Coordinates of N, CA and C and ligand atoms in Angstrom, one line a residue:
X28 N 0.8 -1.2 0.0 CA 0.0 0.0 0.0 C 0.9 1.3 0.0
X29 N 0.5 2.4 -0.7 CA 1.2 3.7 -0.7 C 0.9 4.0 0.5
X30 N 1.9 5.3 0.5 CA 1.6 5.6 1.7 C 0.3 7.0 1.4
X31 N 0.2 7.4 0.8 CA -0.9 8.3 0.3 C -2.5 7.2 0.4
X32 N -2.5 5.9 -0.1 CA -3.3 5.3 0.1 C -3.8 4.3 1.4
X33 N -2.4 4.8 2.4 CA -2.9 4.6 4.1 C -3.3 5.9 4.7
X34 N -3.0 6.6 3.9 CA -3.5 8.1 4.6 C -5.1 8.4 3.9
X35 N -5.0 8.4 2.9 CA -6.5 8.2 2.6 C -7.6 7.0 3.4
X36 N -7.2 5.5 3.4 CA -7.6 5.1 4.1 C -7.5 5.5 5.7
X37 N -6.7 5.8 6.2 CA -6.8 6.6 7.6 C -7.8 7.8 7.9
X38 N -8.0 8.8 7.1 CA -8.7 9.4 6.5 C -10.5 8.9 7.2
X39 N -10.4 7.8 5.9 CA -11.8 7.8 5.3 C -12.4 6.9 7.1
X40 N -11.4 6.1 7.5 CA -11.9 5.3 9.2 C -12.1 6.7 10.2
X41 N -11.6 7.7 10.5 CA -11.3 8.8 11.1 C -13.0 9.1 10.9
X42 N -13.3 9.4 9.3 CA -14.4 10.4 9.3 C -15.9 9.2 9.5
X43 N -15.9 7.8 9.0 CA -16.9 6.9 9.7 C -16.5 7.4 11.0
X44 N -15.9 7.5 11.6 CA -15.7 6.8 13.3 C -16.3 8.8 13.5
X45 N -16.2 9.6 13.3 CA -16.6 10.8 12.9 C -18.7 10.7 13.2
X46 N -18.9 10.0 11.9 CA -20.2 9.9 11.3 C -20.8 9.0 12.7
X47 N -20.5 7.5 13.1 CA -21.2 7.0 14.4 C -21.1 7.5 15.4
X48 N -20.1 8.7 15.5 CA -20.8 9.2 16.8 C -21.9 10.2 17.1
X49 N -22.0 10.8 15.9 CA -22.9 11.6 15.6 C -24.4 11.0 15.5
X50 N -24.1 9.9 15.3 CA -25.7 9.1 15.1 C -27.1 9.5 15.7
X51 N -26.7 10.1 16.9 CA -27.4 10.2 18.0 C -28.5 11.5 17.8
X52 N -27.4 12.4 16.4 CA -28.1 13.5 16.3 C -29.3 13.2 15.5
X53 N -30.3 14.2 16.5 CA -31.8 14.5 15.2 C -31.6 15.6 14.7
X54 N -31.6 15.3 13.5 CA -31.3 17.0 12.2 C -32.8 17.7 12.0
X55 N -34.2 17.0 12.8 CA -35.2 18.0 12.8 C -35.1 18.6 14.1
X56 N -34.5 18.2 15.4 CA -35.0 18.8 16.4 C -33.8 19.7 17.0
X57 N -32.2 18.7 16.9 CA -31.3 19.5 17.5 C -30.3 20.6 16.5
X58 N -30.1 21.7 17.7 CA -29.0 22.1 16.6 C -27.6 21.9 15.7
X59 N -27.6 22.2 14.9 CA -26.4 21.7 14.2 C -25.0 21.5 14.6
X60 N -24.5 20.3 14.6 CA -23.2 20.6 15.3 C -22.0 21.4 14.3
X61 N -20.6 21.5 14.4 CA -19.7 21.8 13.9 C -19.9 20.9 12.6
X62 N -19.8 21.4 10.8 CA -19.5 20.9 10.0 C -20.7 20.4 9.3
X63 N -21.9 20.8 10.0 CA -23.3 20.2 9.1 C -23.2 20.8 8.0
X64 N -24.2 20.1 7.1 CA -24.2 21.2 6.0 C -26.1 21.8 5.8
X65 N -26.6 22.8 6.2 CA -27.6 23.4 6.3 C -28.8 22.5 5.3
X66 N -29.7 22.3 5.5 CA -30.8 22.4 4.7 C -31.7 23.4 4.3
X67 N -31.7 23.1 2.7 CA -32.7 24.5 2.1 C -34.5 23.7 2.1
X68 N -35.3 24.4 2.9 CA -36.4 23.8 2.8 C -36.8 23.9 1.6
X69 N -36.2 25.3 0.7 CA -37.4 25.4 -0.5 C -37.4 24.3 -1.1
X70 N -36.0 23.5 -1.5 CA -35.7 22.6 -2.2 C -36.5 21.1 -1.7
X71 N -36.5 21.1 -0.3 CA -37.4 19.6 0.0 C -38.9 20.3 -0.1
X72 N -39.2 20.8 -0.4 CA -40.9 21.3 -0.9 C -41.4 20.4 -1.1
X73 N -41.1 19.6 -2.0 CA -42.3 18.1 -2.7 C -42.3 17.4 -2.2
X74 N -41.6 17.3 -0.3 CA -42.1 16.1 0.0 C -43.5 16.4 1.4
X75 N -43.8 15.8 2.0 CA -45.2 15.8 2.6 C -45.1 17.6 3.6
X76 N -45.8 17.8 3.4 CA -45.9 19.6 3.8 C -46.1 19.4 5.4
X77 N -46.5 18.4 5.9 CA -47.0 18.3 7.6 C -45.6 17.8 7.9
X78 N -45.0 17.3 7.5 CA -43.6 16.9 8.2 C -42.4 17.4 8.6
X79 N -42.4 17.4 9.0 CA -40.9 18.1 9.7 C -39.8 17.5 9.1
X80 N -38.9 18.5 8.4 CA -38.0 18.5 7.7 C -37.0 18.7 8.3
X81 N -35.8 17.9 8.0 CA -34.6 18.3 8.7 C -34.0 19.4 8.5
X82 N -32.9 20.3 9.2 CA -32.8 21.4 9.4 C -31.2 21.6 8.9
X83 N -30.5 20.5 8.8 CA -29.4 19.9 8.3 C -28.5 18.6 7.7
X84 N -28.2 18.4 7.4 CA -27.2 17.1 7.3 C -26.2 17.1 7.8
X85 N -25.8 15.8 8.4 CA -24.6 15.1 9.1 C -23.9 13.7 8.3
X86 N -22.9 13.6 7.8 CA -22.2 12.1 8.4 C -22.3 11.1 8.5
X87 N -23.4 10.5 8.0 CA -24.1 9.0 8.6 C -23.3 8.0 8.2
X88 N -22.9 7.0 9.1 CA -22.4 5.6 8.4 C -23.6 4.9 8.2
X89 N -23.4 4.1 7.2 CA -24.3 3.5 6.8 C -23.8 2.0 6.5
X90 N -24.4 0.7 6.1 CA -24.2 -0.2 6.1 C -24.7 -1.1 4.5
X91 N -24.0 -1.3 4.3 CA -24.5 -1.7 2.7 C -25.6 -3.2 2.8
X92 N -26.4 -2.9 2.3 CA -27.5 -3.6 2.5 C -26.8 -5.0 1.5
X93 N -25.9 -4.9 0.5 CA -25.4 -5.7 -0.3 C -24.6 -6.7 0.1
X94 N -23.0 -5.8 0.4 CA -21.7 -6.4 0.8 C -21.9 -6.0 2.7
X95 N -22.6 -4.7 2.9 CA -22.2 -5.4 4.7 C -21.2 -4.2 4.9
X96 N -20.5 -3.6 3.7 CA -19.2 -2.8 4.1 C -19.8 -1.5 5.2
X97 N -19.4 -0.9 5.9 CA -19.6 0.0 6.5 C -19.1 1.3 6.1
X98 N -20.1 2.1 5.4 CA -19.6 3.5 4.6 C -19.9 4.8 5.3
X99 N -19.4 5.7 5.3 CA -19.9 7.5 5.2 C -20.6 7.7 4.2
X100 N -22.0 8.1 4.4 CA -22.9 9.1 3.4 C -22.8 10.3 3.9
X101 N -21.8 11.1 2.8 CA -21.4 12.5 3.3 C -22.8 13.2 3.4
X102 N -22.7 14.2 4.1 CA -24.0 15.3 4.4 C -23.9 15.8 3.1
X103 N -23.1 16.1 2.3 CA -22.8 17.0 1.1 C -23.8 16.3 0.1
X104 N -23.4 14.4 0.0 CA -24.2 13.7 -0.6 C -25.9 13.4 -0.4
X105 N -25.9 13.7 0.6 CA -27.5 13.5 2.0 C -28.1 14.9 0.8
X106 N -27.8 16.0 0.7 CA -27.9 17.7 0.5 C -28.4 17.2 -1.1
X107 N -27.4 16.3 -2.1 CA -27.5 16.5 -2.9 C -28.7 15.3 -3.2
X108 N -29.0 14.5 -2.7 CA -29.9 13.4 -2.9 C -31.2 13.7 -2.4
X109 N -31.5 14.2 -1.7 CA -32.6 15.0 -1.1 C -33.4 16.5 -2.0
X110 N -31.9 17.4 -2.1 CA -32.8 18.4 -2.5 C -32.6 18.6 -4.4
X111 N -31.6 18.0 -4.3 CA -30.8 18.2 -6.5 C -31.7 16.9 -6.9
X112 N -31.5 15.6 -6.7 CA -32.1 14.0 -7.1 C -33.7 14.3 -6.6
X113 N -34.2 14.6 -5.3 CA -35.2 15.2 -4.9 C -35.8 13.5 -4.4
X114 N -34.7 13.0 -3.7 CA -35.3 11.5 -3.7 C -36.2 12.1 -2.3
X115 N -36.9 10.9 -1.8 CA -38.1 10.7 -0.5 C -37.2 11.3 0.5
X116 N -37.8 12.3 1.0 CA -36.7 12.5 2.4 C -37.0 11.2 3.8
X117 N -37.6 10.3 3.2 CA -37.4 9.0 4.5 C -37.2 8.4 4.0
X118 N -35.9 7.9 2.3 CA -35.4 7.1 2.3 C -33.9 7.4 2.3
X119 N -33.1 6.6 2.7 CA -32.0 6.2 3.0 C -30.6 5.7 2.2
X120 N -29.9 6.1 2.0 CA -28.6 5.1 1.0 C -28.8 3.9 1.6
X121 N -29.2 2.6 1.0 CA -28.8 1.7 1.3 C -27.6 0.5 1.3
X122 N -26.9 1.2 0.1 CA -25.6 0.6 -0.6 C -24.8 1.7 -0.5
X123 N -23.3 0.9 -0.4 CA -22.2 1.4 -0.5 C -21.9 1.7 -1.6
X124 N -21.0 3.0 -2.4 CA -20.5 3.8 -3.5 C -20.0 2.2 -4.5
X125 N -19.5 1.6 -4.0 CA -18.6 0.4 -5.0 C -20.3 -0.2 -5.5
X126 N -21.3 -0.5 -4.5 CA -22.4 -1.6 -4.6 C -22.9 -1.1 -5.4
X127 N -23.3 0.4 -5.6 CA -24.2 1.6 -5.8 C -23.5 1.5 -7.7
X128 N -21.9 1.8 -7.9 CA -21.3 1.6 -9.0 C -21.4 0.4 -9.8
X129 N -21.3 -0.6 -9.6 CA -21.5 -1.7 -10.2 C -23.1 -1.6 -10.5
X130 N -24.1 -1.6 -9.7 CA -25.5 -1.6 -10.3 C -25.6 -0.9 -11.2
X131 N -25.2 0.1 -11.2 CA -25.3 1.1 -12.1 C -24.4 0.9 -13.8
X132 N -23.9 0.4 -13.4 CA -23.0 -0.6 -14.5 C -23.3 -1.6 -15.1
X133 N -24.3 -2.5 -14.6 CA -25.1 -3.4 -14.7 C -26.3 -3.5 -15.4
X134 N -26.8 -2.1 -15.0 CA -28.5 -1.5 -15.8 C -27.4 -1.0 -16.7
X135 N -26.4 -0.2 -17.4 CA -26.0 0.4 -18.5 C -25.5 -0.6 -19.8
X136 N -25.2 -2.1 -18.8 CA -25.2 -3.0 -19.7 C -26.3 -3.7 -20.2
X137 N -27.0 -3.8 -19.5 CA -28.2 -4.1 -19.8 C -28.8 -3.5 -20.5
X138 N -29.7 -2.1 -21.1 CA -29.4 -1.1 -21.6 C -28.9 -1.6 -23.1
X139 N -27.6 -1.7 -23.3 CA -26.9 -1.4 -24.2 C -27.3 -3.3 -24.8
X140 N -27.2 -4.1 -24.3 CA -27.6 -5.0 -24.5 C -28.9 -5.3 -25.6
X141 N -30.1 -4.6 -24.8 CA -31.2 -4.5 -24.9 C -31.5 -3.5 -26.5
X142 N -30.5 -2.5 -27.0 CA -30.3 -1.4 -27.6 C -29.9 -2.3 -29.1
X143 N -28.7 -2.9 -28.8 CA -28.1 -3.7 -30.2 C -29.3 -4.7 -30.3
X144 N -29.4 -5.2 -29.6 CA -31.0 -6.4 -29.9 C -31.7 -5.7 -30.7
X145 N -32.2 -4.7 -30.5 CA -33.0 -3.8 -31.0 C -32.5 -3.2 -32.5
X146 N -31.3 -2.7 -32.6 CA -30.7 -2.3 -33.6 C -30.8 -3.8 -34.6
X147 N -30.1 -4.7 -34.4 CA -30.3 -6.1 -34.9 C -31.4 -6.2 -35.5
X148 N -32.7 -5.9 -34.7 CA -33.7 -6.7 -35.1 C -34.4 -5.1 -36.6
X149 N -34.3 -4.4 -36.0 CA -34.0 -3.2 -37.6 C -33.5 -3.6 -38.5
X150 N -32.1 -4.2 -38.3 CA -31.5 -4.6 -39.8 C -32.0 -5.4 -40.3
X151 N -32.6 -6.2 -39.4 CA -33.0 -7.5 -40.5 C -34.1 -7.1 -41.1
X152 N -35.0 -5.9 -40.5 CA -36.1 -6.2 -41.4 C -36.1 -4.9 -42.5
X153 N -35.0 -4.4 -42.3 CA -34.2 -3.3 -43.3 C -35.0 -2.2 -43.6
X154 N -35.1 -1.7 -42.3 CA -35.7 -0.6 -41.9 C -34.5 0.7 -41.6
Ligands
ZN210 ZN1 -21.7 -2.7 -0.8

């Protein structure tokens, strides 16, 4: 291992061990600690208007529903999945970035698969 790539991995254990201790925080009720990153309500608008919306993002480790690995979902990423993607604000990462990559690689082959079949089936009928 480089040494740049024990420092990144040192790094990346530092900021999980960072993210479970924070667990504890509620981002609707408590105030933000050092390093949140703010929530824009305009942007969670589309989701249920009676709910209480969090007031920031934190850190979370999370656990890959797939492999098991134990990851950081940055708050930056929480910010951008919630209010840019506009996913459900009560759903959750369930997969880790590698799990998350491959699927996604998986449906593009598939896809592409699915595309030349299609192209294929054009030529033959010489369209
Ligand atoms: Zn995984």
């Amino acid at each position: 291992m480089t040494s740049k790539a024990t420092k990144d991995q040192r790094l990346k254990e530092s900021r999980l061990k960072r993210a479970r201790a924070l667990a504890g925080i509620d981002p609707r009720r408590d105030p933000p600690p050092p390093g949140a990153v703010m929530a824009d309500h305009a942007e969670l608008a589309h989701n249920n208007p009676y709910e209480l919306l969090p007031k920031f993002y934190v850190d979370r480790a999370i656990v890959c529903r797939q492999c098991g690995t134990e990851e950081v979902w940055p708050a930056e990423r929480q910010k951008w999945w919630y209010e840019v993607a506009k996913g459900n604000i009560n759903t959750d990462a369930v997969l880790c970035r590698s799990c998350r990559e491959s699927k996604k690689a998986q449906k593009a082959e598939a896809r592409r698969i699915h595309l030349d079949g299609l192209a294929r089936k054009r030529a033959k009928h010489g369209t």
